[in-house]
Amino acid sequence: MTVDVQKVEELVKKILEEMSSSNNEAKAPHFGLFEDMEEAIEAAEAAQKELVKLSLEQRGKLIDAIRKTAIENAELFARMAVDESGMGNYQDKVLKNRLAAEKTPGIEDLKTEAISGDHGLTVVELSPYGVIGSITPTTNPTETVICNSIGMIAAGNAVVFSPHPTAKNTSLKAIELLNQAIVEAGGPDNLLSTTVNPSIEQANIMMKHKKIRMLVATGGPGVVKAVLSSGKKAIGAGAGNPPAVVDETADLEKAGKDIIDGCSFDNNLPCVAEKEVIVVESVADYLIFYMKKNGAFQITDKGQIQKLTELVVDKGHANKKFVGKDVAYILGQIGIDVPAGTRVAIMDVPGDHPLVTAELMMPILPVVRVENVEKAIELAVEVEHGFRHTAIMHSKNVDNLTNFAKAIQTTIFVKNGPSYAGIGVGGEGYTTFTIAGPTGEGLTSAKNFARRRKCVLVDGLSVR
Ligand code: NAD
């Protein structure tokens, strides 16, 4: 048999060229960003298959890399979020990003249960769902990406994000940089993925996709309802309207400071932040005195309160134009100049006032005076609307604290501190930016993004 050397050489050259071009294609990193939602989901699925081949130690290294990159870019994320969404406060956003990076639990959150006895040893282990679809809010865009990335990857999942369009570039930057960190730490590309054109339509494609095994919605009532109607396993982290109740036994100086610190944090964007104060009449003036000492500006003119209400409340809901804005900007719109250093506007209103009943997410804090603590608790439960999200109480009376906590049944109940103590700033415990009241997981972490599986070894390995 004769061999045509030239033909063989050409063939080999062609194959090598094809291999090298396909290798280049395979190597070109996407870092999670895709034109199309379908592609993003396929890529995340492929990445998840690679993730579960790694050891837990290697998975832990990926989480460390996410934390490190998120901390290094906390300033960038904060700056981009404020500039793009036009909401919130740069310094506070830096703190929130660091908080998400440092205090979100990692793989240590996955605890194996063991049951042993005459018939052997059974273990219940936490395994991944596969690919999780995570819908994120504009109020904490990168914090939620960081927090959910850590928790969901720790549990062995890949994540497809559907970010809020008003924080699109900020969210995409976080997804890209965290992916890059994962790849550099030896993990697969696209463990976190998304489309570069996020929208409700794209979110719908994601929610319906058969390769998405779990949905996690962090946002208002609309998106929570959407994921709960999807027919898939879903976690809903929804709206709140946290009341801060102050009774006559409270340390009023501290309560005044804590309430203003919590309410003004990131211009009141956090879903846990104080949204209205309900105070027992006999101590109301003292509380207001200390709130003013800590940067509250009191509006007393009824006409101005009315004008402000018409400005910031739109059909019973917050007017989006003013969500997360500085107090000076908001009050400037109705011709009120506030002194430098003003952090929050306060005003006396009745309990059924729109400023009380709407979840405003801006540094406007209505104060309602009530006769006694029983009335305060009753009103607080009413204005929280059954969201069961967050409540705050300033009191030294154990019975009052217990009665309020029992009556309101919120996921987070902060006693004698600013609301953000409930997410780990100055309070004990881990953090999360996905607080699942409606579906009951509470402060979500890796264990909530995992399936419980039982492995039974019959008649052996029990050494009791
Ligand atoms: P939002 O509900 O407008 O949007 C949240 C996300 O859901 C966005 O990505 C948006 O594009 C998407 N979305 C909205 N409706 C949808 C639908 N029908 N189908 C699919 N996707 C949909 O909320 P926001 O303004 O970004 O954030 C503020 C709200 O989120 C507040 O109510 C706040 O209390 C809540 N929030 C809750 C938590 C929590 O952990 N419980 C955390 C942050 C924010």
Short mmCIF file of C-alpha atoms and ligand atoms in Angstrom, two decimals:
data_model
loop_
_atom_site.label_atom_id
_atom_site.label_comp_id
_atom_site.label_asym_id
_atom_site.label_seq_id
_atom_site.Cartn_x
_atom_site.Cartn_y
_atom_site.Cartn_z
CA MET A 1 0.00 0.00 0.00
CA THR A 2 1.37 3.39 -0.93
CA VAL A 3 0.96 6.31 1.38
CA ASP A 4 0.43 9.77 0.00
CA VAL A 5 2.67 11.61 2.44
CA GLN A 6 1.57 14.99 1.29
CA LYS A 7 -2.11 14.14 1.80
CA VAL A 8 -1.44 12.79 5.29
CA GLU A 9 0.53 15.89 6.19
CA GLU A 10 -2.33 18.11 5.00
CA LEU A 11 -4.84 16.03 6.95
CA VAL A 12 -2.79 16.20 10.16
CA LYS A 13 -2.33 19.95 9.72
CA LYS A 14 -6.07 20.41 9.22
CA ILE A 15 -6.94 18.33 12.30
CA LEU A 16 -4.40 20.21 14.42
CA GLU A 17 -5.79 23.53 13.22
CA GLU A 18 -9.35 22.44 14.04
CA MET A 19 -8.28 21.19 17.46
CA SER A 20 -6.45 24.38 18.23
CA SER A 21 -9.39 26.55 17.14
CA SER A 22 -11.90 24.46 19.10
CA ASN A 23 -9.54 24.54 22.13
CA ASN A 24 -9.38 28.29 21.87
CA GLU A 25 -13.14 28.43 21.72
CA ALA A 26 -13.45 26.18 24.74
CA LYS A 27 -10.90 28.24 26.61
CA ALA A 28 -12.37 31.64 25.82
CA PRO A 29 -13.93 32.44 29.17
CA HIS A 30 -17.44 33.85 29.34
CA PHE A 31 -17.21 34.60 33.05
CA GLY A 32 -20.92 33.99 33.19
CA LEU A 33 -22.17 36.58 30.71
CA PHE A 34 -24.31 35.40 27.78
CA GLU A 35 -26.42 37.10 25.14
CA ASP A 36 -29.14 34.58 25.64
CA MET A 37 -30.78 33.17 28.79
CA GLU A 38 -30.91 29.70 27.24
CA GLU A 39 -27.12 29.71 26.75
CA ALA A 40 -26.59 31.00 30.29
CA ILE A 41 -28.59 28.08 31.68
CA GLU A 42 -26.77 25.48 29.54
CA ALA A 43 -23.40 26.88 30.61
CA ALA A 44 -24.38 26.88 34.28
CA GLU A 45 -25.51 23.29 34.01
CA ALA A 46 -22.19 22.24 32.48
CA ALA A 47 -20.33 24.12 35.21
CA GLN A 48 -22.35 22.48 37.98
CA LYS A 49 -21.38 19.04 36.66
CA GLU A 50 -17.74 20.08 36.98
CA LEU A 51 -18.26 21.57 40.43
CA VAL A 52 -19.50 18.34 41.95
CA LYS A 53 -16.39 16.54 40.70
CA LEU A 54 -14.27 18.75 42.95
CA SER A 55 -13.55 17.85 46.56
CA LEU A 56 -15.25 19.78 49.37
CA GLU A 57 -11.88 21.27 50.18
CA GLN A 58 -11.63 22.61 46.62
CA ARG A 59 -15.21 23.89 46.83
CA GLY A 60 -14.20 25.72 50.00
CA LYS A 61 -11.34 27.35 48.09
CA LEU A 62 -13.79 28.66 45.49
CA ILE A 63 -15.86 30.21 48.28
CA ASP A 64 -12.72 31.81 49.75
CA ALA A 65 -11.93 33.26 46.32
CA ILE A 66 -15.45 34.70 46.02
CA ARG A 67 -15.14 36.30 49.46
CA LYS A 68 -11.72 37.79 48.66
CA THR A 69 -12.80 39.25 45.32
CA ALA A 70 -16.02 40.64 46.77
CA ILE A 71 -14.07 42.38 49.55
CA GLU A 72 -11.52 43.74 47.07
CA ASN A 73 -14.29 45.12 44.89
CA ALA A 74 -16.67 46.34 47.61
CA GLU A 75 -15.93 49.98 46.74
CA LEU A 76 -16.38 49.39 43.02
CA PHE A 77 -19.69 47.57 43.55
CA ALA A 78 -20.95 50.30 45.88
CA ARG A 79 -19.99 53.08 43.50
CA MET A 80 -21.53 51.34 40.48
CA ALA A 81 -24.76 50.54 42.37
CA VAL A 82 -25.26 54.13 43.54
CA ASP A 83 -24.43 55.57 40.10
CA GLU A 84 -26.52 53.13 38.11
CA SER A 85 -29.60 52.70 40.29
CA GLY A 86 -29.51 56.24 41.69
CA MET A 87 -30.34 54.76 45.09
CA GLY A 88 -28.64 54.44 48.43
CA ASN A 89 -25.47 55.63 50.07
CA TYR A 90 -21.96 54.74 48.94
CA GLN A 91 -20.38 54.21 52.39
CA ASP A 92 -23.20 52.00 53.61
CA LYS A 93 -23.14 49.98 50.41
CA VAL A 94 -19.42 49.33 50.89
CA LEU A 95 -20.23 48.00 54.35
CA LYS A 96 -23.10 45.87 53.04
CA ASN A 97 -20.92 44.29 50.35
CA ARG A 98 -18.21 43.48 52.90
CA LEU A 99 -20.82 42.08 55.24
CA ALA A 100 -22.14 39.76 52.52
CA ALA A 101 -18.60 38.65 51.67
CA GLU A 102 -17.48 38.04 55.24
CA LYS A 103 -20.53 36.80 57.13
CA THR A 104 -22.46 34.65 54.66
CA PRO A 105 -21.98 31.02 55.79
CA GLY A 106 -20.03 28.70 53.46
CA ILE A 107 -19.70 24.91 53.32
CA GLU A 108 -19.48 24.68 57.12
CA ASP A 109 -23.23 25.35 57.04
CA LEU A 110 -23.91 21.88 55.61
CA LYS A 111 -24.24 19.58 58.59
CA THR A 112 -24.66 15.85 58.15
CA GLU A 113 -27.11 14.15 60.53
CA ALA A 114 -26.44 10.63 61.76
CA ILE A 115 -28.84 8.10 63.27
CA SER A 116 -27.39 4.87 64.59
CA GLY A 117 -28.86 1.84 66.31
CA ASP A 118 -29.40 -1.93 66.19
CA HIS A 119 -30.06 -1.76 62.48
CA GLY A 120 -26.97 0.12 61.50
CA LEU A 121 -26.09 3.66 60.55
CA THR A 122 -28.10 6.15 58.57
CA VAL A 123 -26.82 9.52 57.48
CA VAL A 124 -28.84 12.42 56.13
CA GLU A 125 -26.70 14.50 53.84
CA LEU A 126 -27.26 17.78 52.04
CA SER A 127 -26.89 17.55 48.26
CA PRO A 128 -27.21 20.18 45.54
CA TYR A 129 -30.38 20.86 43.56
CA GLY A 130 -28.27 21.48 40.43
CA VAL A 131 -28.90 24.83 38.78
CA ILE A 132 -30.72 27.47 40.85
CA GLY A 133 -32.43 30.50 39.31
CA SER A 134 -31.92 33.55 41.53
CA ILE A 135 -33.91 36.73 40.92
CA THR A 136 -32.26 39.71 42.60
CA PRO A 137 -33.42 43.19 43.66
CA THR A 138 -32.24 46.65 42.73
CA THR A 139 -31.98 47.67 46.38
CA ASN A 140 -29.08 45.28 47.22
CA PRO A 141 -27.86 44.27 43.76
CA THR A 142 -24.30 43.06 44.38
CA GLU A 143 -24.87 42.12 48.03
CA THR A 144 -27.50 39.61 46.93
CA VAL A 145 -25.28 38.26 44.14
CA ILE A 146 -22.39 37.78 46.60
CA CYS A 147 -24.54 36.27 49.32
CA ASN A 148 -26.47 33.88 47.08
CA SER A 149 -23.31 32.89 45.17
CA ILE A 150 -21.58 31.87 48.39
CA GLY A 151 -24.54 29.97 49.82
CA MET A 152 -25.65 28.29 46.61
CA ILE A 153 -22.17 27.23 45.44
CA ALA A 154 -21.30 26.05 48.96
CA ALA A 155 -24.24 23.67 48.61
CA GLY A 156 -22.87 22.43 45.27
CA ASN A 157 -25.13 24.35 42.88
CA ALA A 158 -24.57 26.62 39.91
CA VAL A 159 -26.61 29.82 39.81
CA VAL A 160 -28.33 31.59 36.95
CA PHE A 161 -29.08 35.15 37.99
CA SER A 162 -31.89 37.33 36.78
CA PRO A 163 -30.90 40.77 38.06
CA HIS A 164 -33.12 43.84 38.24
CA PRO A 165 -32.75 45.82 34.97
CA THR A 166 -32.14 49.08 36.86
CA ALA A 167 -28.98 47.61 38.39
CA LYS A 168 -28.01 45.59 35.33
CA ASN A 169 -24.41 46.69 34.74
CA THR A 170 -23.59 46.58 38.44
CA SER A 171 -24.97 43.06 38.79
CA LEU A 172 -23.23 41.85 35.60
CA LYS A 173 -19.91 43.25 36.85
CA ALA A 174 -20.26 41.34 40.12
CA ILE A 175 -21.18 38.11 38.32
CA GLU A 176 -18.24 38.52 35.93
CA LEU A 177 -15.65 39.26 38.63
CA LEU A 178 -16.83 36.47 40.92
CA ASN A 179 -16.68 34.01 38.01
CA GLN A 180 -13.17 35.15 37.19
CA ALA A 181 -12.19 34.55 40.82
CA ILE A 182 -13.71 31.05 40.69
CA VAL A 183 -11.81 30.21 37.48
CA GLU A 184 -8.53 31.53 38.91
CA ALA A 185 -9.08 29.39 42.00
CA GLY A 186 -9.37 26.28 39.80
CA GLY A 187 -13.15 26.09 39.44
CA PRO A 188 -15.25 25.85 36.29
CA ASP A 189 -16.26 28.95 34.34
CA ASN A 190 -19.94 30.01 34.41
CA LEU A 191 -20.84 28.60 37.82
CA LEU A 192 -22.60 31.93 38.06
CA SER A 193 -24.27 32.99 34.87
CA THR A 194 -26.77 35.45 33.46
CA THR A 195 -27.99 37.11 30.33
CA VAL A 196 -26.57 40.52 29.48
CA ASN A 197 -30.12 41.72 28.78
CA PRO A 198 -32.06 40.95 31.95
CA SER A 199 -35.80 41.65 31.88
CA ILE A 200 -39.03 40.17 33.22
CA GLU A 201 -39.32 38.20 29.93
CA GLN A 202 -35.87 36.69 30.45
CA ALA A 203 -36.78 35.93 34.07
CA ASN A 204 -39.84 34.10 32.77
CA ILE A 205 -37.72 32.00 30.41
CA MET A 206 -35.54 31.09 33.37
CA MET A 207 -38.47 30.31 35.64
CA LYS A 208 -39.95 27.91 33.07
CA HIS A 209 -36.71 26.21 32.01
CA LYS A 210 -36.58 22.51 32.81
CA LYS A 211 -32.91 22.64 33.79
CA ILE A 212 -33.62 25.13 36.60
CA ARG A 213 -34.34 22.95 39.61
CA MET A 214 -35.01 25.62 42.22
CA LEU A 215 -36.02 29.28 42.17
CA VAL A 216 -35.10 31.92 44.72
CA ALA A 217 -36.80 35.31 44.50
CA THR A 218 -35.53 38.28 46.48
CA GLY A 219 -37.84 41.23 45.92
CA GLY A 220 -41.38 42.49 46.27
CA PRO A 221 -44.69 40.57 46.37
CA GLY A 222 -44.96 40.28 42.53
CA VAL A 223 -41.79 38.26 42.04
CA VAL A 224 -42.42 36.11 45.11
CA LYS A 225 -45.86 35.22 43.76
CA ALA A 226 -44.31 34.50 40.35
CA VAL A 227 -41.79 31.94 41.69
CA LEU A 228 -44.35 30.34 43.99
CA SER A 229 -46.65 29.82 40.99
CA SER A 230 -43.88 28.27 38.90
CA GLY A 231 -44.46 24.66 39.88
CA LYS A 232 -40.81 24.37 40.96
CA LYS A 233 -39.27 24.26 44.41
CA ALA A 234 -39.12 27.95 45.33
CA ILE A 235 -37.88 30.20 48.10
CA GLY A 236 -39.57 33.58 48.38
CA ALA A 237 -37.89 36.46 50.19
CA GLY A 238 -40.44 39.23 50.05
CA ALA A 239 -41.35 42.73 51.17
CA GLY A 240 -41.46 44.06 54.70
CA ASN A 241 -42.60 47.21 56.49
CA PRO A 242 -40.69 46.99 59.78
CA PRO A 243 -42.24 48.86 62.72
CA ALA A 244 -40.06 50.05 65.61
CA VAL A 245 -42.07 50.02 68.85
CA VAL A 246 -40.87 52.06 71.83
CA ASP A 247 -42.47 51.67 75.25
CA GLU A 248 -42.14 53.72 78.42
CA THR A 249 -39.42 51.45 79.86
CA ALA A 250 -37.00 51.94 76.94
CA ASP A 251 -33.61 53.60 77.18
CA LEU A 252 -34.87 56.54 75.12
CA GLU A 253 -31.48 58.07 74.38
CA LYS A 254 -30.26 54.79 72.91
CA ALA A 255 -33.57 54.09 71.17
CA GLY A 256 -33.49 57.51 69.47
CA LYS A 257 -29.97 56.88 68.18
CA ASP A 258 -30.54 53.25 67.17
CA ILE A 259 -33.72 54.07 65.26
CA ILE A 260 -32.07 56.86 63.26
CA ASP A 261 -28.97 54.73 62.61
CA GLY A 262 -31.10 51.83 61.35
CA CYS A 263 -33.55 53.94 59.36
CA SER A 264 -30.91 56.01 57.58
CA PHE A 265 -28.68 53.05 56.70
CA ASP A 266 -28.24 53.00 52.88
CA ASN A 267 -31.03 55.60 52.70
CA ASN A 268 -33.49 53.09 54.15
CA LEU A 269 -33.16 50.59 51.27
CA PRO A 270 -32.67 47.43 53.38
CA CYS A 271 -35.88 45.47 53.72
CA VAL A 272 -35.13 45.18 57.47
CA ALA A 273 -34.78 48.96 58.04
CA GLU A 274 -37.13 50.84 60.38
CA LYS A 275 -40.06 52.11 58.30
CA GLU A 276 -42.28 53.62 61.05
CA VAL A 277 -42.04 54.30 64.77
CA ILE A 278 -44.88 53.54 67.17
CA VAL A 279 -44.26 55.08 70.57
CA VAL A 280 -46.15 55.23 73.85
CA GLU A 281 -47.45 58.80 74.21
CA SER A 282 -45.91 59.47 77.63
CA VAL A 283 -42.34 59.13 76.25
CA ALA A 284 -42.87 60.32 72.67
CA ASP A 285 -41.45 63.82 73.13
CA TYR A 286 -38.32 62.45 74.78
CA LEU A 287 -37.80 59.95 71.99
CA ILE A 288 -38.24 62.64 69.35
CA PHE A 289 -35.76 64.83 71.23
CA TYR A 290 -33.11 62.08 70.97
CA MET A 291 -33.97 61.29 67.37
CA LYS A 292 -33.41 64.95 66.52
CA LYS A 293 -30.11 64.89 68.39
CA ASN A 294 -29.04 62.10 66.02
CA GLY A 295 -29.85 63.78 62.72
CA ALA A 296 -33.66 63.67 62.46
CA PHE A 297 -35.39 66.70 60.98
CA GLN A 298 -38.95 67.11 62.26
CA ILE A 299 -41.69 68.37 59.95
CA THR A 300 -44.57 69.76 62.02
CA ASP A 301 -46.55 71.70 59.42
CA LYS A 302 -49.59 69.65 58.34
CA GLY A 303 -49.57 71.17 54.85
CA GLN A 304 -45.94 70.14 54.33
CA ILE A 305 -46.66 66.61 55.58
CA GLN A 306 -49.51 66.43 53.07
CA LYS A 307 -47.29 67.69 50.23
CA LEU A 308 -44.58 65.19 51.15
CA THR A 309 -47.12 62.35 51.21
CA GLU A 310 -48.40 63.27 47.75
CA LEU A 311 -44.81 63.35 46.52
CA VAL A 312 -43.54 60.03 47.87
CA VAL A 313 -46.62 57.81 47.95
CA ASP A 314 -48.11 56.70 44.67
CA LYS A 315 -51.38 54.74 44.84
CA GLY A 316 -50.50 53.37 48.27
CA HIS A 317 -46.94 52.40 47.28
CA ALA A 318 -43.57 54.13 47.36
CA ASN A 319 -43.00 56.47 44.42
CA LYS A 320 -39.98 54.80 42.78
CA LYS A 321 -38.48 58.18 41.91
CA PHE A 322 -37.69 58.74 45.58
CA VAL A 323 -36.76 55.25 46.74
CA GLY A 324 -33.27 55.28 48.30
CA LYS A 325 -32.75 59.03 47.77
CA ASP A 326 -31.11 61.39 50.27
CA VAL A 327 -33.46 63.14 52.66
CA ALA A 328 -32.18 66.57 51.56
CA TYR A 329 -33.08 65.78 47.95
CA ILE A 330 -36.57 64.53 48.81
CA LEU A 331 -37.46 67.46 51.06
CA GLY A 332 -35.90 69.87 48.56
CA GLN A 333 -38.67 68.85 46.11
CA ILE A 334 -41.27 70.43 48.40
CA GLY A 335 -39.18 73.49 49.15
CA ILE A 336 -37.77 72.42 52.52
CA ASP A 337 -34.07 73.07 53.09
CA VAL A 338 -32.64 70.82 55.74
CA PRO A 339 -29.52 71.54 57.80
CA ALA A 340 -26.31 69.75 56.83
CA GLY A 341 -26.04 66.39 58.56
CA THR A 342 -29.78 65.64 58.37
CA ARG A 343 -30.23 61.90 57.99
CA VAL A 344 -33.97 61.30 58.31
CA ALA A 345 -37.20 63.29 58.20
CA ILE A 346 -39.72 62.54 60.97
CA MET A 347 -43.32 63.66 61.38
CA ASP A 348 -46.26 62.89 63.70
CA VAL A 349 -49.07 61.11 61.85
CA PRO A 350 -51.99 58.82 62.74
CA GLY A 351 -51.56 55.03 62.47
CA ASP A 352 -53.52 54.67 59.23
CA HIS A 353 -51.51 57.33 57.39
CA PRO A 354 -50.10 56.37 53.94
CA LEU A 355 -46.56 57.20 55.11
CA VAL A 356 -47.03 54.46 57.71
CA THR A 357 -48.78 51.82 55.65
CA ALA A 358 -46.55 52.03 52.53
CA GLU A 359 -43.11 50.39 52.43
CA LEU A 360 -41.29 53.60 51.48
CA MET A 361 -37.60 52.56 51.40
CA MET A 362 -36.45 56.17 51.83
CA PRO A 363 -35.31 58.17 54.87
CA ILE A 364 -38.84 59.33 55.75
CA LEU A 365 -39.88 58.03 59.15
CA PRO A 366 -43.43 58.61 60.40
CA VAL A 367 -43.98 58.58 64.16
CA VAL A 368 -47.30 57.39 65.62
CA ARG A 369 -48.17 58.10 69.26
CA VAL A 370 -50.36 55.58 71.05
CA GLU A 371 -51.86 55.38 74.53
CA ASN A 372 -50.03 52.29 75.80
CA VAL A 373 -47.84 49.36 74.77
CA GLU A 374 -50.84 47.09 74.02
CA LYS A 375 -52.09 49.62 71.47
CA ALA A 376 -48.55 49.94 70.07
CA ILE A 377 -48.28 46.19 69.52
CA GLU A 378 -51.73 46.00 67.95
CA LEU A 379 -50.94 48.80 65.50
CA ALA A 380 -47.48 47.43 64.68
CA VAL A 381 -48.97 44.05 63.74
CA GLU A 382 -51.50 45.80 61.53
CA VAL A 383 -49.06 48.02 59.64
CA GLU A 384 -46.60 45.16 59.09
CA HIS A 385 -49.37 43.70 56.90
CA GLY A 386 -48.68 40.09 57.87
CA PHE A 387 -45.42 40.06 55.89
CA ARG A 388 -43.77 38.60 59.00
CA HIS A 389 -40.48 40.13 57.89
CA THR A 390 -38.82 42.30 60.57
CA ALA A 391 -39.83 44.18 63.71
CA ILE A 392 -37.85 46.15 66.25
CA MET A 393 -38.65 46.94 69.87
CA HIS A 394 -37.02 49.19 72.42
CA SER A 395 -38.08 48.11 75.90
CA LYS A 396 -36.67 46.88 79.19
CA ASN A 397 -39.82 44.96 79.99
CA VAL A 398 -39.47 41.24 79.25
CA ASP A 399 -43.23 40.73 79.11
CA ASN A 400 -43.68 43.51 76.57
CA LEU A 401 -40.83 42.15 74.43
CA THR A 402 -42.30 38.66 74.59
CA ASN A 403 -45.83 39.83 73.83
CA PHE A 404 -44.76 41.81 70.79
CA ALA A 405 -42.55 39.03 69.42
CA LYS A 406 -45.39 36.53 69.83
CA ALA A 407 -47.98 38.81 68.27
CA ILE A 408 -46.00 39.88 65.21
CA GLN A 409 -44.25 36.59 64.32
CA THR A 410 -41.61 38.23 62.16
CA THR A 411 -38.59 36.36 60.80
CA ILE A 412 -36.32 38.94 62.44
CA PHE A 413 -37.12 40.57 65.80
CA VAL A 414 -34.49 43.02 67.04
CA LYS A 415 -34.57 44.02 70.68
CA ASN A 416 -32.86 47.24 71.82
CA GLY A 417 -30.70 47.79 68.76
CA PRO A 418 -30.79 49.13 65.21
CA SER A 419 -32.59 46.94 62.66
CA TYR A 420 -29.35 45.95 60.94
CA ALA A 421 -28.25 44.08 64.06
CA GLY A 422 -30.69 41.46 62.73
CA ILE A 423 -28.45 40.85 59.72
CA GLY A 424 -25.25 40.63 61.70
CA VAL A 425 -24.07 44.26 61.96
CA GLY A 426 -23.48 44.75 65.67
CA GLY A 427 -25.64 41.75 66.53
CA GLU A 428 -24.66 38.09 66.83
CA GLY A 429 -25.20 35.65 64.01
CA TYR A 430 -24.55 35.27 60.32
CA THR A 431 -25.83 37.47 57.54
CA THR A 432 -28.05 37.01 54.55
CA PHE A 433 -29.55 39.29 51.94
CA THR A 434 -32.30 36.79 51.16
CA ILE A 435 -34.67 36.70 54.13
CA ALA A 436 -37.36 34.19 53.33
CA GLY A 437 -40.43 35.05 55.38
CA PRO A 438 -43.19 33.87 53.02
CA THR A 439 -41.71 30.38 52.53
CA GLY A 440 -40.33 30.10 56.07
CA GLU A 441 -36.62 29.40 55.56
CA GLY A 442 -35.86 32.63 57.42
CA LEU A 443 -32.29 33.86 57.06
CA THR A 444 -31.31 31.67 54.13
CA SER A 445 -27.89 30.03 53.89
CA ALA A 446 -26.26 27.05 52.13
CA LYS A 447 -28.40 24.47 53.97
CA ASN A 448 -31.55 25.96 52.41
CA PHE A 449 -30.14 25.52 48.91
CA ALA A 450 -29.61 21.79 49.36
CA ARG A 451 -31.75 18.65 49.23
CA ARG A 452 -31.90 16.29 52.18
CA ARG A 453 -30.92 12.78 51.20
CA LYS A 454 -30.92 9.68 53.38
CA CYS A 455 -28.26 6.97 53.02
CA VAL A 456 -28.96 3.83 55.03
CA LEU A 457 -26.35 1.20 55.86
CA VAL A 458 -28.16 -1.82 57.25
CA ASP A 459 -26.86 -3.72 60.31
CA GLY A 460 -23.38 -2.26 60.32
CA LEU A 461 -21.13 0.58 61.38
CA SER A 462 -23.08 1.37 64.52
CA VAL A 463 -20.50 1.22 67.31
CA ARG A 464 -22.68 2.13 70.28
P1 NAD B 1 -38.90 44.16 42.70
O1 NAD B 1 -39.91 43.21 43.20
O2 NAD B 1 -39.34 45.30 41.85
O3 NAD B 1 -37.80 43.37 41.83
C1 NAD B 1 -37.07 42.28 42.35
C2 NAD B 1 -36.64 41.39 41.20
O4 NAD B 1 -37.77 40.70 40.69
C3 NAD B 1 -36.06 42.13 40.00
O5 NAD B 1 -35.02 41.36 39.45
C4 NAD B 1 -37.22 42.23 39.03
O6 NAD B 1 -36.80 42.35 37.71
C5 NAD B 1 -37.91 40.90 39.29
N1 NAD B 1 -39.35 40.83 39.05
C6 NAD B 1 -40.29 41.67 39.50
N2 NAD B 1 -41.50 41.22 39.15
C7 NAD B 1 -41.32 40.07 38.48
C8 NAD B 1 -42.19 39.12 37.86
N3 NAD B 1 -43.51 39.27 37.86
N4 NAD B 1 -41.64 38.04 37.28
C9 NAD B 1 -40.30 37.86 37.27
N5 NAD B 1 -39.43 38.72 37.83
C10 NAD B 1 -39.93 39.81 38.42
O7 NAD B 1 -38.12 44.68 43.98
P2 NAD B 1 -36.95 45.76 44.12
O8 NAD B 1 -37.50 47.13 43.96
O9 NAD B 1 -35.80 45.35 43.29
O10 NAD B 1 -36.56 45.50 45.64
C11 NAD B 1 -37.31 46.03 46.69
C12 NAD B 1 -38.31 45.05 47.26
O11 NAD B 1 -37.67 43.82 47.57
C13 NAD B 1 -38.89 45.55 48.56
O12 NAD B 1 -40.24 45.15 48.66
C14 NAD B 1 -38.03 44.86 49.61
O13 NAD B 1 -38.64 44.71 50.86
C15 NAD B 1 -37.82 43.53 48.95
N6 NAD B 1 -36.59 42.88 49.41
C16 NAD B 1 -36.72 41.78 50.19
C17 NAD B 1 -35.58 41.15 50.64
C18 NAD B 1 -35.66 39.95 51.53
O14 NAD B 1 -34.62 39.36 51.79
N7 NAD B 1 -36.83 39.56 52.00
C19 NAD B 1 -34.31 41.63 50.29
C20 NAD B 1 -34.24 42.75 49.47
C21 NAD B 1 -35.38 43.37 49.02
#
